Amino acid sequence: MDWLTTVDHKKIGILYLIAGGLFFGIGGIEAILIRLQLIKPMNDLVSAQVFNELITMHGTTMIFLGVMPVIFALMNAVVPLQIGARDVAFPFLNSLGFWTFLFGGLLLNLSWIMGGAPDAGWTSYTPLSTTEYSSTHGVDFYTIGLQIAGLGTLIGGINFLATIITMRAPGMSFMRMPMFTWTSFITSAMILFAFPAITVGLVLLSFDRLLGANFFDVAAGGSPVLWQHIFWIFGHPEVYILILPAFGIISEVIPTFSRKRLFGYSSMVFATILIAFLGFMVWAHHMFTTGLGPVANALFAIATMLIAVPTGIKIFNWLFTMWGGQIRFTSANLFAIGFVPTFVMGGVTGVMLASAPADFQFHDTYFVVAHFHYVIVGGLVFGLFSGLHYWWPKMFGRMLNETLGKWTFWTFAIGFHLTFFVQHFLGLLGMQRRIVSYLPNQNFDTLNFISTIGAILMGVGVLLFLANVVMTARKPSGVANDPWEDGRTLEWSIPSPPPEYNFKQIPLVRGLDAFWKEKMAGNKEMTPSEPLGPIHMPSPSILPFVMSLGLFIAGLGFMFSTEEFSNSFMSLIFNKYIVMIVGLVITFAAMIARSVFDDHGYHIETEELEGEGKA
Amino acid sequence: MMKRWQAVKRLLPLMAMFALVLSGCGREDLSVLRPQGPVAQGQLDLIKLSISIMIVVMVVVFGIAAYVLVKFRKKKGQDKIPEQVEGNHKLEIIWTAIPLLLVLVLAIPTIQKVFAYGENDWNDPDAVKVEVTSHQFWWEFNYPDYGVKTAQELVIPVGKKIAFQLKTNDVLHSFWVPSLGGKMDTNTEGSVNYMTLIADKADTYIGKCAELCGPSHGFMEFRVKAVDDATFENWVAAFKAPAVLPEDPALAEKFKTNCLSCHAVGDQGGAMGPNLTGMGSRETVASILLNDISGEPGSKPTKDNLVEWLSEPQAVKPGNTMPNPKDLGFTDQEIEQIADYLANYKLDY
Ligand code: HEM
Ligand SMILES: [Cu+2]
């Protein structure tokens, strides 16, 4: 119950982590099934229909529901601490964002048991995704589930923007913000601009499907290419939304374990901003073969290649952070170091893809599958693992087992390269992506076999991590404030795990890497910027949960509004929009309750704070 | 020791990659790495250029990384805090400028080729025009200048520009013959695409659909037969010869009413389904059942493949729109006979 009503950013971070873990697991199982199906030519482990559902759900789940919440988990767990804040700007909204996200994700995955998952690919290109060619409710689950989940993400993003803008501790100017906070900030800004685009697309598509609109129907004057533009105007920034926080993590972990400050901090900041900006300018590089014409293709090719420049700046800055340092190979740092070459490899194939005429050959082949997994798994997932190992002690007060952590790294990393490196060649040899099977004797057999073995090895790596988590959870909590001993930023100046109010007194920030600076000056703690006084705390609330539940019900109601049920009661409540209305009423009632009843929260008194300090 | 091994491990795949690319591997009729026409060749040149640049980048980055990791790992008893370096403008400018230069080197040929391959040759009098229409899950090829409309097997003259007009009849597909050139989507009416390919040498090439288009997307292949000019003319003539129908009149009648409502042979029948003229000369049935005239390992006699297809089309290509002949009232024996007829319906060219 405590967890359903919490508005504490640290607990919400943990909720995001659990939800992310759950969906990541589902997406992972889907991936393993896909790979098992492709282990040999003309295999028939799963049917063609189920295969398409698997690739669609795997892609959708991983992008929207698997890694996104883990990013939000780390943002929630770390950003307020790094900027010296007691919470996020809107704790209630933070909780609302999580619950909407979770219910959206659950709705999407319900499709597996409610008669057909979406099957038009995670990109859901029309007309394949229209009712004419995808007649189950699969794509409805996709449009409605993602709208609800996307709402949660948007709320979360806005909240972080507000938090970072308004709640920095005294002295923490923008140019003194830790890199992870910076990338979280830019990511949130990108969410703010990109998610409305996909929401519009999803609304239009669900109107086409459920209300008979014609946005994408050629016969009625619509355009399938329109969907592609809308999708990628969101979809391309989305991959930067995902990768920027990983950049942030790497920029925290490498300095800590090299005992050096980040090389070229300000160029890192500007590179991040530039990447975000260019990220919005290049969506059509997913559409070179759509036939936009040579002028558009040329422009988008050049714009895309330019992204290599700020990315290169980052890579070299990381390398030179280590230069002259004292590198420790902790699990967190192994993942961070492993990130660099893997991401570089993903990046260079990205530049290759940007060369439009060459992309005519690469596009929609396994070369592309290899490329984006190098970026997303080799980059982002490595980054997240690094961040989890790094901040785990801060989040839970317990150190993850280092030996197991190293085993996790090596199995996962080796499995990863086995899986995806060979896929570059599969693509060049002529294997297109999203195919349920392939004929023998095309030179695809061995490479596919290797790829599947690698995927299983990656699965083992993930299981090792889970084992580590379970084992760690049994140990008593309460490690030192600064367990890595070389912590540089504010989160390491307070207990692990932090008390619910984070900072007894808001610290005064005197420079970049605030905590390191104090340590170098011989201080054990941050200098406070305010006298000890009562701390105002928001009250817990069940309303966010209720609001999201209402949306979930309304979504289901809308989705089945055109369904013909054999049961007359079901027809009545769905076809007359009764279920949908009930759901919306629940949501609005909760909103009204929230506006009408003032809740001033409570205070933690000074005596209590002092008592804790002594204990 | 460990560290050195790591560096080697990083470089190995690179070397392997280079070796593979340079030797050119895969099937001649399928691989991007073994181009058989000027378009694919130009694209491979671009791929090689970009790979070379990228390998240089990787070697530099991995080299620095390996050096740093070996040199600066924490040693026992190292307690002094390292110097906290802020950055270095000179270095930072260098690693902004060099990537910019590299991008420029790649950008120039990219733009050249974008425009070269973006050329529309549809109205070029020397080009052979082919209208490609994609269907779930088969390909239709119409030669407006020759009055020929075939399916699944595209026959083209060697060395001539083949100007394609690409569109779809249902969902989006993508037309791809890796060894002749890159792919292009087949969009719906209103955003029809054009593309030109040339085959340098007489051979049969494998084509694929590269855009997810439903359950049998992976099985939506086709063949491109490049033949010399004379053979091409012969093929056109043979194709336009009057239809051959089953000899048995009862069977012929049944074939006409049930099959020719969608399919065509010669001058008879409809265009809902693939044209069946000269089935016996084809290398595949339904694009994935390999006939023995293809010479592929594991292929079967055309007739056996036809029987397999006609007995249960859904089992071969899930989601395809052809009705099951058994539901149309064909007995096993009749299916056998139809298969026999089609397998022997050959074009002489
Ligand atoms: C456990 C490791 C993973 C394995 C073995 C794996 C494997 C695969 C395979 C075999 C495909 C199908 C390729 C195709 O034919 O289209 C695929 C598609 C995809 N994967 Fe992964 N994957 C893994 C992890 C991830 C992660 C972590 C993400 C993102 C965060 C991701 C994102 C995607 C996307 C977006 C697609 C495209 C789906 C589509 O075609 O609609 N994958 N993956
Ligand atoms: Cu297709």
Short mmCIF file of N, CA and C and ligand atoms in Angstrom, two decimals, chain A residues 432, chain B residues 134-139 170-175 186 208-214 216-221, ligand 2:
data_model
loop_
_atom_site.label_atom_id
_atom_site.label_comp_id
_atom_site.label_asym_id
_atom_site.label_seq_id
_atom_site.Cartn_x
_atom_site.Cartn_y
_atom_site.Cartn_z
N GLN A 432 17.26 -9.79 -45.59
CA GLN A 432 16.44 -8.68 -45.15
C GLN A 432 15.95 -8.94 -43.73
N SER B 134 3.58 -4.64 -56.58
CA SER B 134 3.73 -5.65 -55.53
C SER B 134 2.38 -5.98 -54.93
N HIS B 135 2.24 -7.24 -54.57
CA HIS B 135 1.01 -7.74 -53.96
C HIS B 135 1.42 -8.56 -52.75
N GLN B 136 0.52 -8.72 -51.79
CA GLN B 136 0.77 -9.68 -50.71
C GLN B 136 0.61 -11.08 -51.29
N PHE B 137 1.51 -11.93 -51.56
CA PHE B 137 2.93 -11.80 -51.38
C PHE B 137 3.61 -12.21 -52.67
N TRP B 138 3.35 -11.49 -53.75
CA TRP B 138 3.96 -11.82 -55.03
C TRP B 138 4.18 -10.56 -55.86
N TRP B 139 4.93 -10.71 -56.92
CA TRP B 139 5.34 -9.57 -57.73
C TRP B 139 4.79 -9.67 -59.14
N ASP B 170 -1.42 -3.24 -52.48
CA ASP B 170 -2.01 -3.32 -51.14
C ASP B 170 -1.14 -2.59 -50.12
N VAL B 171 -0.34 -3.33 -49.34
CA VAL B 171 0.50 -2.66 -48.34
C VAL B 171 1.84 -2.31 -48.99
N LEU B 172 2.69 -1.60 -48.22
CA LEU B 172 3.98 -1.23 -48.77
C LEU B 172 4.93 -2.44 -48.81
N HIS B 173 5.65 -2.55 -49.90
CA HIS B 173 6.70 -3.55 -50.03
C HIS B 173 7.96 -2.81 -50.48
N SER B 174 9.03 -3.55 -50.66
CA SER B 174 10.24 -2.89 -51.15
C SER B 174 10.96 -3.83 -52.11
N PHE B 175 11.32 -3.28 -53.26
CA PHE B 175 11.85 -4.06 -54.37
C PHE B 175 13.37 -4.08 -54.28
N THR B 186 7.85 0.17 -52.77
CA THR B 186 6.70 0.26 -53.66
C THR B 186 5.59 0.89 -52.84
N LYS B 208 14.30 -9.74 -53.46
CA LYS B 208 13.60 -9.93 -52.20
C LYS B 208 12.66 -8.77 -51.94
N CYS B 209 11.68 -9.02 -51.10
CA CYS B 209 10.88 -7.91 -50.57
C CYS B 209 11.53 -7.48 -49.27
N ALA B 210 11.76 -6.20 -49.12
CA ALA B 210 12.50 -5.74 -47.94
C ALA B 210 11.67 -4.88 -47.00
N GLU B 211 10.36 -4.86 -47.16
CA GLU B 211 9.56 -4.07 -46.23
C GLU B 211 8.52 -4.99 -45.63
N LEU B 212 8.46 -5.04 -44.30
CA LEU B 212 7.52 -5.92 -43.62
C LEU B 212 6.13 -5.74 -44.22
N CYS B 213 5.54 -6.85 -44.69
CA CYS B 213 4.28 -6.70 -45.41
C CYS B 213 3.25 -7.74 -44.99
N GLY B 214 3.49 -8.41 -43.87
CA GLY B 214 2.53 -9.41 -43.42
C GLY B 214 3.25 -10.71 -43.15
N SER B 216 3.86 -13.56 -44.63
CA SER B 216 4.79 -14.20 -45.55
C SER B 216 5.80 -13.24 -46.15
N HIS B 217 6.02 -12.13 -45.47
CA HIS B 217 7.00 -11.16 -45.95
C HIS B 217 8.33 -11.83 -46.31
N GLY B 218 8.79 -12.71 -45.46
CA GLY B 218 10.08 -13.35 -45.70
C GLY B 218 10.08 -14.28 -46.90
N PHE B 219 8.91 -14.64 -47.35
CA PHE B 219 8.83 -15.59 -48.47
C PHE B 219 8.51 -14.89 -49.78
N MET B 220 8.56 -13.58 -49.77
CA MET B 220 8.15 -12.83 -50.95
C MET B 220 9.35 -12.54 -51.85
N GLU B 221 9.92 -13.60 -52.39
CA GLU B 221 11.11 -13.41 -53.22
C GLU B 221 10.73 -13.41 -54.70
CU CU C 2 6.70 -7.60 -48.81
#
